[in-house]
């Protein structure tokens, strides 16, 4: 059993930061376990034993990010909850550190199945964390019964990722507000209602 | 001046098919100009002179795909036009040949600026090709004046690309219909109206 903040946790934190540094500098293809160990000030044997491969490091980095990601909003209104979610995506993807990490990991996932699994898990966790915003909106009568919570949260993020990956347009305030307005219109029109 | 179907056009076609084959088999990082020349039955010097680098081949492949992509729908109704667009995206991304090519090129674009420029041009062309569907809908009174045509077409594609790149979910009929229904609700609610 390990105490939080114990040695194992400290080693993991140092290795995660070093992995991020390497991805930002060289991309995920540039991850070398010996290099990560050196930067983290940790024995090579520890890194090889615990993470095995570059994909193992990326997978654990995404798990770490999911654990440390911000809690969902609880503003009491669907529109402002969705806006908080969109702004979190915007902040993350525009961040000089996290933006390149996400682009790199998304790219690596197109060819590396272990990395893809970790990425899908990350987004599943993120979507499930925010889904209760929609469940509560249904309870408050802001969304029709049968609205699919995960689909609603996905719809807010999707145009922001489209911009990041397929265009040279900035993730600006207008993009964020439009993503929320369109999703909200879809909710009200029943476009997210799942038929049984 | 070159006739369509002339020798230069035939060479380009052969080189484009060979480039696609290599990407499907090895990914864009596996593109070797000599290998492409051999598969295309074209002299190495021709390929090096005309396309210079692997990124040059990818850029021309995207330009070729943009030129050869299907014309926009003209069904006379916004909903069915958007559905035709969503189905074209679905068909392309689910295709055993084009799906891997797009994933690979999107991945390569995260690190290669020339490839990114070609990808952004490709999507700009695609969006502009379909934008008149929305312009006509405004003229018919199906969409409010000031609706941003490119933003509407983007909104239909975005959730489909999100599925492809960030989830392990299939691009099925429900995803296509939901993307259209949500976008259409956004149009009707004025969520795509650009303020001057």
PDB file of N, CA and C in Angstrom, chain A residues 103-104 106-110 119-120 123-124 127 148 151 154-155 157-159 161-162 164-168 174 178 181-183 185-186 189 191-195, chain B residues 103-104 106-110 119-120 123-124 127 148 151 154-155 157-159 161-162 164-168 174 178 181-183 185-186 189 191-195:
ATOM      1  N   UNK A 103      -2.032  17.409 -29.401  1.00  0.00           N
ATOM      2  CA  UNK A 103      -1.850  17.204 -30.837  1.00  0.00           C
ATOM      3  C   UNK A 103      -0.962  16.002 -31.089  1.00  0.00           C
ATOM      4  N   UNK A 104       0.106  15.911 -30.307  1.00  0.00           N
ATOM      5  CA  UNK A 104       1.071  14.825 -30.508  1.00  0.00           C
ATOM      6  C   UNK A 104       0.456  13.468 -30.177  1.00  0.00           C
ATOM      7  N   UNK A 106      -2.771  12.673 -30.124  1.00  0.00           N
ATOM      8  CA  UNK A 106      -3.802  12.355 -31.118  1.00  0.00           C
ATOM      9  C   UNK A 106      -3.136  11.805 -32.379  1.00  0.00           C
ATOM     10  N   UNK A 107      -2.035  12.428 -32.786  1.00  0.00           N
ATOM     11  CA  UNK A 107      -1.319  11.952 -33.973  1.00  0.00           C
ATOM     12  C   UNK A 107      -0.781  10.541 -33.749  1.00  0.00           C
ATOM     13  N   UNK A 108      -0.156  10.307 -32.599  1.00  0.00           N
ATOM     14  CA  UNK A 108       0.416   8.984 -32.322  1.00  0.00           C
ATOM     15  C   UNK A 108      -0.668   7.910 -32.292  1.00  0.00           C
ATOM     16  N   UNK A 109      -1.873   8.299 -31.858  1.00  0.00           N
ATOM     17  CA  UNK A 109      -2.971   7.331 -31.746  1.00  0.00           C
ATOM     18  C   UNK A 109      -3.432   6.782 -33.085  1.00  0.00           C
ATOM     19  N   UNK A 110      -3.136   7.502 -34.169  1.00  0.00           N
ATOM     20  CA  UNK A 110      -3.578   6.997 -35.471  1.00  0.00           C
ATOM     21  C   UNK A 110      -2.778   5.780 -35.902  1.00  0.00           C
ATOM     22  N   UNK A 119      -5.968   7.206 -25.227  1.00  0.00           N
ATOM     23  CA  UNK A 119      -6.622   8.458 -25.627  1.00  0.00           C
ATOM     24  C   UNK A 119      -8.142   8.330 -25.527  1.00  0.00           C
ATOM     25  N   UNK A 120      -8.687   7.219 -26.011  1.00  0.00           N
ATOM     26  CA  UNK A 120     -10.135   7.003 -25.947  1.00  0.00           C
ATOM     27  C   UNK A 120     -10.599   6.948 -24.491  1.00  0.00           C
ATOM     28  N   UNK A 123     -10.788  10.523 -23.098  1.00  0.00           N
ATOM     29  CA  UNK A 123     -11.974  11.291 -23.492  1.00  0.00           C
ATOM     30  C   UNK A 123     -13.242  10.700 -22.897  1.00  0.00           C
ATOM     31  N   UNK A 124     -13.298   9.367 -22.770  1.00  0.00           N
ATOM     32  CA  UNK A 124     -14.457   8.757 -22.120  1.00  0.00           C
ATOM     33  C   UNK A 124     -14.583   9.278 -20.687  1.00  0.00           C
ATOM     34  N   UNK A 127     -15.724  12.963 -20.704  1.00  0.00           N
ATOM     35  CA  UNK A 127     -17.137  13.112 -21.075  1.00  0.00           C
ATOM     36  C   UNK A 127     -18.026  12.665 -19.921  1.00  0.00           C
ATOM     37  N   UNK A 148     -29.218  12.459 -24.579  1.00  0.00           N
ATOM     38  CA  UNK A 148     -27.996  11.680 -24.334  1.00  0.00           C
ATOM     39  C   UNK A 148     -26.907  12.607 -23.775  1.00  0.00           C
ATOM     40  N   UNK A 151     -23.421  12.644 -25.537  1.00  0.00           N
ATOM     41  CA  UNK A 151     -23.478  13.225 -26.888  1.00  0.00           C
ATOM     42  C   UNK A 151     -23.499  14.749 -26.816  1.00  0.00           C
ATOM     43  N   UNK A 154     -19.979  15.957 -25.951  1.00  0.00           N
ATOM     44  CA  UNK A 154     -19.150  15.745 -27.153  1.00  0.00           C
ATOM     45  C   UNK A 154     -19.393  16.849 -28.180  1.00  0.00           C
ATOM     46  N   UNK A 155     -20.654  17.221 -28.364  1.00  0.00           N
ATOM     47  CA  UNK A 155     -20.996  18.221 -29.387  1.00  0.00           C
ATOM     48  C   UNK A 155     -20.365  19.577 -29.091  1.00  0.00           C
ATOM     49  N   UNK A 157     -17.380  19.984 -27.614  1.00  0.00           N
ATOM     50  CA  UNK A 157     -15.940  19.867 -27.883  1.00  0.00           C
ATOM     51  C   UNK A 157     -15.618  19.727 -29.366  1.00  0.00           C
ATOM     52  N   UNK A 158     -16.475  19.026 -30.110  1.00  0.00           N
ATOM     53  CA  UNK A 158     -16.119  18.604 -31.474  1.00  0.00           C
ATOM     54  C   UNK A 158     -15.664  19.754 -32.380  1.00  0.00           C
ATOM     55  N   UNK A 159     -16.409  20.873 -32.457  1.00  0.00           N
ATOM     56  CA  UNK A 159     -15.941  21.936 -33.364  1.00  0.00           C
ATOM     57  C   UNK A 159     -14.619  22.564 -32.921  1.00  0.00           C
ATOM     58  N   UNK A 161     -12.071  20.850 -31.506  1.00  0.00           N
ATOM     59  CA  UNK A 161     -11.038  19.932 -31.998  1.00  0.00           C
ATOM     60  C   UNK A 161     -10.910  20.002 -33.515  1.00  0.00           C
ATOM     61  N   UNK A 162     -12.035  20.194 -34.206  1.00  0.00           N
ATOM     62  CA  UNK A 162     -11.967  20.360 -35.664  1.00  0.00           C
ATOM     63  C   UNK A 162     -11.065  21.530 -36.008  1.00  0.00           C
ATOM     64  N   UNK A 164      -8.679  22.872 -34.185  1.00  0.00           N
ATOM     65  CA  UNK A 164      -7.298  22.572 -33.813  1.00  0.00           C
ATOM     66  C   UNK A 164      -6.598  21.702 -34.848  1.00  0.00           C
ATOM     67  N   UNK A 165      -7.314  20.682 -35.331  1.00  0.00           N
ATOM     68  CA  UNK A 165      -6.654  19.654 -36.134  1.00  0.00           C
ATOM     69  C   UNK A 165      -6.778  19.857 -37.638  1.00  0.00           C
ATOM     70  N   UNK A 166      -7.848  20.507 -38.091  1.00  0.00           N
ATOM     71  CA  UNK A 166      -8.106  20.565 -39.535  1.00  0.00           C
ATOM     72  C   UNK A 166      -8.108  21.969 -40.110  1.00  0.00           C
ATOM     73  N   UNK A 167      -7.848  22.973 -39.291  1.00  0.00           N
ATOM     74  CA  UNK A 167      -7.864  24.342 -39.816  1.00  0.00           C
ATOM     75  C   UNK A 167      -6.706  25.135 -39.230  1.00  0.00           C
ATOM     76  N   UNK A 168      -6.489  26.312 -39.783  1.00  0.00           N
ATOM     77  CA  UNK A 168      -5.470  27.188 -39.196  1.00  0.00           C
ATOM     78  C   UNK A 168      -6.136  28.320 -38.412  1.00  0.00           C
ATOM     79  N   UNK A 174     -15.328  33.483 -30.022  1.00  0.00           N
ATOM     80  CA  UNK A 174     -16.476  33.255 -30.892  1.00  0.00           C
ATOM     81  C   UNK A 174     -16.690  31.764 -31.157  1.00  0.00           C
ATOM     82  N   UNK A 178     -20.092  29.892 -30.130  1.00  0.00           N
ATOM     83  CA  UNK A 178     -20.896  29.271 -31.184  1.00  0.00           C
ATOM     84  C   UNK A 178     -21.102  27.777 -30.897  1.00  0.00           C
ATOM     85  N   UNK A 181     -23.805  27.607 -28.300  1.00  0.00           N
ATOM     86  CA  UNK A 181     -25.123  28.035 -28.795  1.00  0.00           C
ATOM     87  C   UNK A 181     -25.740  26.973 -29.706  1.00  0.00           C
ATOM     88  N   UNK A 182     -24.915  26.373 -30.575  1.00  0.00           N
ATOM     89  CA  UNK A 182     -25.428  25.360 -31.497  1.00  0.00           C
ATOM     90  C   UNK A 182     -25.862  24.119 -30.714  1.00  0.00           C
ATOM     91  N   UNK A 183     -25.022  23.702 -29.761  1.00  0.00           N
ATOM     92  CA  UNK A 183     -25.351  22.518 -28.970  1.00  0.00           C
ATOM     93  C   UNK A 183     -26.639  22.739 -28.186  1.00  0.00           C
ATOM     94  N   UNK A 185     -29.098  24.761 -28.867  1.00  0.00           N
ATOM     95  CA  UNK A 185     -30.239  24.734 -29.790  1.00  0.00           C
ATOM     96  C   UNK A 185     -30.608  23.287 -30.116  1.00  0.00           C
ATOM     97  N   UNK A 186     -29.587  22.440 -30.294  1.00  0.00           N
ATOM     98  CA  UNK A 186     -29.822  21.024 -30.564  1.00  0.00           C
ATOM     99  C   UNK A 186     -30.518  20.339 -29.395  1.00  0.00           C
ATOM    100  N   UNK A 189     -34.152  21.419 -29.288  1.00  0.00           N
ATOM    101  CA  UNK A 189     -34.925  20.855 -30.403  1.00  0.00           C
ATOM    102  C   UNK A 189     -35.072  19.330 -30.277  1.00  0.00           C
ATOM    103  N   UNK A 191     -32.632  17.146 -30.543  1.00  0.00           N
ATOM    104  CA  UNK A 191     -31.754  16.444 -31.496  1.00  0.00           C
ATOM    105  C   UNK A 191     -30.837  15.424 -30.812  1.00  0.00           C
ATOM    106  N   UNK A 192     -30.718  15.495 -29.481  1.00  0.00           N
ATOM    107  CA  UNK A 192     -29.875  14.539 -28.757  1.00  0.00           C
ATOM    108  C   UNK A 192     -30.699  13.453 -28.058  1.00  0.00           C
ATOM    109  N   UNK A 193     -32.015  13.449 -28.299  1.00  0.00           N
ATOM    110  CA  UNK A 193     -32.849  12.431 -27.653  1.00  0.00           C
ATOM    111  C   UNK A 193     -32.609  11.086 -28.324  1.00  0.00           C
ATOM    112  N   UNK A 194     -32.301  10.098 -27.487  1.00  0.00           N
ATOM    113  CA  UNK A 194     -32.035   8.758 -28.009  1.00  0.00           C
ATOM    114  C   UNK A 194     -33.326   7.964 -27.988  1.00  0.00           C
ATOM    115  N   UNK A 195     -33.664   7.389 -29.116  1.00  0.00           N
ATOM    116  CA  UNK A 195     -34.877   6.559 -29.157  1.00  0.00           C
ATOM    117  C   UNK A 195     -34.547   5.143 -28.730  1.00  0.00           C
TER     118      UNK A 195
ATOM    119  N   UNK B 103      -6.525   9.848 -41.840  1.00  0.00           N
ATOM    120  CA  UNK B 103      -5.956   9.754 -40.486  1.00  0.00           C
ATOM    121  C   UNK B 103      -4.456  10.034 -40.526  1.00  0.00           C
ATOM    122  N   UNK B 104      -3.802   9.454 -41.509  1.00  0.00           N
ATOM    123  CA  UNK B 104      -2.343   9.590 -41.606  1.00  0.00           C
ATOM    124  C   UNK B 104      -1.949  11.033 -41.910  1.00  0.00           C
ATOM    125  N   UNK B 106      -3.727  13.776 -41.352  1.00  0.00           N
ATOM    126  CA  UNK B 106      -4.040  14.622 -40.191  1.00  0.00           C
ATOM    127  C   UNK B 106      -2.927  14.484 -39.144  1.00  0.00           C
ATOM    128  N   UNK B 107      -2.474  13.246 -38.939  1.00  0.00           N
ATOM    129  CA  UNK B 107      -1.395  13.018 -37.971  1.00  0.00           C
ATOM    130  C   UNK B 107      -0.114  13.720 -38.410  1.00  0.00           C
ATOM    131  N   UNK B 108       0.242  13.575 -39.682  1.00  0.00           N
ATOM    132  CA  UNK B 108       1.476  14.182 -40.185  1.00  0.00           C
ATOM    133  C   UNK B 108       1.417  15.708 -40.073  1.00  0.00           C
ATOM    134  N   UNK B 109       0.207  16.268 -40.216  1.00  0.00           N
ATOM    135  CA  UNK B 109       0.048  17.728 -40.175  1.00  0.00           C
ATOM    136  C   UNK B 109       0.371  18.321 -38.815  1.00  0.00           C
ATOM    137  N   UNK B 110       0.328  17.505 -37.757  1.00  0.00           N
ATOM    138  CA  UNK B 110       0.614  18.059 -36.435  1.00  0.00           C
ATOM    139  C   UNK B 110       2.090  18.397 -36.286  1.00  0.00           C
ATOM    140  N   UNK B 119      -3.376  20.373 -45.898  1.00  0.00           N
ATOM    141  CA  UNK B 119      -4.598  19.850 -45.263  1.00  0.00           C
ATOM    142  C   UNK B 119      -5.613  20.971 -45.051  1.00  0.00           C
ATOM    143  N   UNK B 120      -5.144  22.110 -44.553  1.00  0.00           N
ATOM    144  CA  UNK B 120      -6.043  23.250 -44.322  1.00  0.00           C
ATOM    145  C   UNK B 120      -6.644  23.725 -45.643  1.00  0.00           C
ATOM    146  N   UNK B 123      -9.464  21.320 -46.671  1.00  0.00           N
ATOM    147  CA  UNK B 123     -10.739  21.523 -45.975  1.00  0.00           C
ATOM    148  C   UNK B 123     -11.380  22.852 -46.337  1.00  0.00           C
ATOM    149  N   UNK B 124     -10.545  23.877 -46.565  1.00  0.00           N
ATOM    150  CA  UNK B 124     -11.103  25.158 -47.003  1.00  0.00           C
ATOM    151  C   UNK B 124     -11.846  24.979 -48.338  1.00  0.00           C
ATOM    152  N   UNK B 127     -15.116  23.013 -47.769  1.00  0.00           N
ATOM    153  CA  UNK B 127     -16.146  23.821 -47.105  1.00  0.00           C
ATOM    154  C   UNK B 127     -16.725  24.842 -48.083  1.00  0.00           C
ATOM    155  N   UNK B 148     -23.586  32.102 -41.195  1.00  0.00           N
ATOM    156  CA  UNK B 148     -22.243  31.874 -41.759  1.00  0.00           C
ATOM    157  C   UNK B 148     -22.208  30.501 -42.452  1.00  0.00           C
ATOM    158  N   UNK B 151     -19.373  27.995 -41.475  1.00  0.00           N
ATOM    159  CA  UNK B 151     -19.521  27.487 -40.099  1.00  0.00           C
ATOM    160  C   UNK B 151     -20.573  26.378 -40.044  1.00  0.00           C
ATOM    161  N   UNK B 154     -19.052  23.201 -41.514  1.00  0.00           N
ATOM    162  CA  UNK B 154     -18.075  22.704 -40.536  1.00  0.00           C
ATOM    163  C   UNK B 154     -18.766  21.961 -39.394  1.00  0.00           C
ATOM    164  N   UNK B 155     -19.876  22.525 -38.929  1.00  0.00           N
ATOM    165  CA  UNK B 155     -20.573  21.940 -37.781  1.00  0.00           C
ATOM    166  C   UNK B 155     -21.095  20.537 -38.083  1.00  0.00           C
ATOM    167  N   UNK B 157     -19.550  18.370 -40.118  1.00  0.00           N
ATOM    168  CA  UNK B 157     -18.393  17.461 -40.166  1.00  0.00           C
ATOM    169  C   UNK B 157     -17.757  17.219 -38.804  1.00  0.00           C
ATOM    170  N   UNK B 158     -17.737  18.257 -37.952  1.00  0.00           N
ATOM    171  CA  UNK B 158     -16.914  18.213 -36.737  1.00  0.00           C
ATOM    172  C   UNK B 158     -17.167  16.982 -35.857  1.00  0.00           C
ATOM    173  N   UNK B 159     -18.435  16.647 -35.534  1.00  0.00           N
ATOM    174  CA  UNK B 159     -18.619  15.471 -34.659  1.00  0.00           C
ATOM    175  C   UNK B 159     -18.193  14.163 -35.315  1.00  0.00           C
ATOM    176  N   UNK B 161     -15.520  13.840 -37.373  1.00  0.00           N
ATOM    177  CA  UNK B 161     -14.066  13.800 -37.188  1.00  0.00           C
ATOM    178  C   UNK B 161     -13.707  13.525 -35.732  1.00  0.00           C
ATOM    179  N   UNK B 162     -14.484  14.074 -34.793  1.00  0.00           N
ATOM    180  CA  UNK B 162     -14.245  13.797 -33.374  1.00  0.00           C
ATOM    181  C   UNK B 162     -14.309  12.285 -33.138  1.00  0.00           C
ATOM    182  N   UNK B 164     -13.895   9.866 -35.308  1.00  0.00           N
ATOM    183  CA  UNK B 164     -12.788   9.193 -36.002  1.00  0.00           C
ATOM    184  C   UNK B 164     -11.499   9.273 -35.205  1.00  0.00           C
ATOM    185  N   UNK B 165     -11.212  10.474 -34.660  1.00  0.00           N
ATOM    186  CA  UNK B 165      -9.880  10.724 -34.102  1.00  0.00           C
ATOM    187  C   UNK B 165      -9.802  10.523 -32.594  1.00  0.00           C
ATOM    188  N   UNK B 166     -10.897  10.735 -31.874  1.00  0.00           N
ATOM    189  CA  UNK B 166     -10.819  10.753 -30.415  1.00  0.00           C
ATOM    190  C   UNK B 166     -11.642   9.668 -29.734  1.00  0.00           C
ATOM    191  N   UNK B 167     -12.314   8.828 -30.507  1.00  0.00           N
ATOM    192  CA  UNK B 167     -13.125   7.785 -29.879  1.00  0.00           C
ATOM    193  C   UNK B 167     -12.954   6.478 -30.627  1.00  0.00           C
ATOM    194  N   UNK B 168     -13.470   5.403 -30.041  1.00  0.00           N
ATOM    195  CA  UNK B 168     -13.447   4.118 -30.746  1.00  0.00           C
ATOM    196  C   UNK B 168     -14.842   3.794 -31.281  1.00  0.00           C
ATOM    197  N   UNK B 174     -26.625   6.825 -37.100  1.00  0.00           N
ATOM    198  CA  UNK B 174     -27.107   7.678 -36.029  1.00  0.00           C
ATOM    199  C   UNK B 174     -26.210   8.905 -35.842  1.00  0.00           C
ATOM    200  N   UNK B 178     -27.593  12.648 -36.276  1.00  0.00           N
ATOM    201  CA  UNK B 178     -27.525  13.567 -35.139  1.00  0.00           C
ATOM    202  C   UNK B 178     -26.733  14.829 -35.493  1.00  0.00           C
ATOM    203  N   UNK B 181     -29.086  16.979 -37.476  1.00  0.00           N
ATOM    204  CA  UNK B 181     -30.208  17.505 -36.690  1.00  0.00           C
ATOM    205  C   UNK B 181     -29.749  18.631 -35.758  1.00  0.00           C
ATOM    206  N   UNK B 182     -28.589  18.442 -35.121  1.00  0.00           N
ATOM    207  CA  UNK B 182     -28.070  19.457 -34.196  1.00  0.00           C
ATOM    208  C   UNK B 182     -27.717  20.729 -34.966  1.00  0.00           C
ATOM    209  N   UNK B 183     -27.034  20.558 -36.107  1.00  0.00           N
ATOM    210  CA  UNK B 183     -26.644  21.718 -36.915  1.00  0.00           C
ATOM    211  C   UNK B 183     -27.875  22.490 -37.395  1.00  0.00           C
ATOM    212  N   UNK B 185     -30.841  22.582 -36.037  1.00  0.00           N
ATOM    213  CA  UNK B 185     -31.440  23.296 -34.901  1.00  0.00           C
ATOM    214  C   UNK B 185     -30.666  24.579 -34.629  1.00  0.00           C
ATOM    215  N   UNK B 186     -29.336  24.506 -34.737  1.00  0.00           N
ATOM    216  CA  UNK B 186     -28.498  25.688 -34.542  1.00  0.00           C
ATOM    217  C   UNK B 186     -28.784  26.754 -35.585  1.00  0.00           C
ATOM    218  N   UNK B 189     -32.105  28.403 -34.838  1.00  0.00           N
ATOM    219  CA  UNK B 189     -32.044  29.250 -33.641  1.00  0.00           C
ATOM    220  C   UNK B 189     -31.162  30.486 -33.860  1.00  0.00           C
ATOM    221  N   UNK B 191     -27.904  30.435 -34.287  1.00  0.00           N
ATOM    222  CA  UNK B 191     -26.612  30.284 -33.606  1.00  0.00           C
ATOM    223  C   UNK B 191     -25.420  30.471 -34.548  1.00  0.00           C
ATOM    224  N   UNK B 192     -25.671  30.465 -35.865  1.00  0.00           N
ATOM    225  CA  UNK B 192     -24.571  30.667 -36.830  1.00  0.00           C
ATOM    226  C   UNK B 192     -24.575  32.067 -37.426  1.00  0.00           C
ATOM    227  N   UNK B 193     -25.451  32.929 -36.917  1.00  0.00           N
ATOM    228  CA  UNK B 193     -25.503  34.289 -37.449  1.00  0.00           C
ATOM    229  C   UNK B 193     -24.287  35.068 -36.956  1.00  0.00           C
ATOM    230  N   UNK B 194     -23.582  35.668 -37.904  1.00  0.00           N
ATOM    231  CA  UNK B 194     -22.383  36.433 -37.575  1.00  0.00           C
ATOM    232  C   UNK B 194     -22.777  37.887 -37.384  1.00  0.00           C
ATOM    233  N   UNK B 195     -22.385  38.439 -36.262  1.00  0.00           N
ATOM    234  CA  UNK B 195     -22.678  39.856 -36.032  1.00  0.00           C
ATOM    235  C   UNK B 195     -21.590  40.729 -36.628  1.00  0.00           C
TER     236      UNK B 195
END
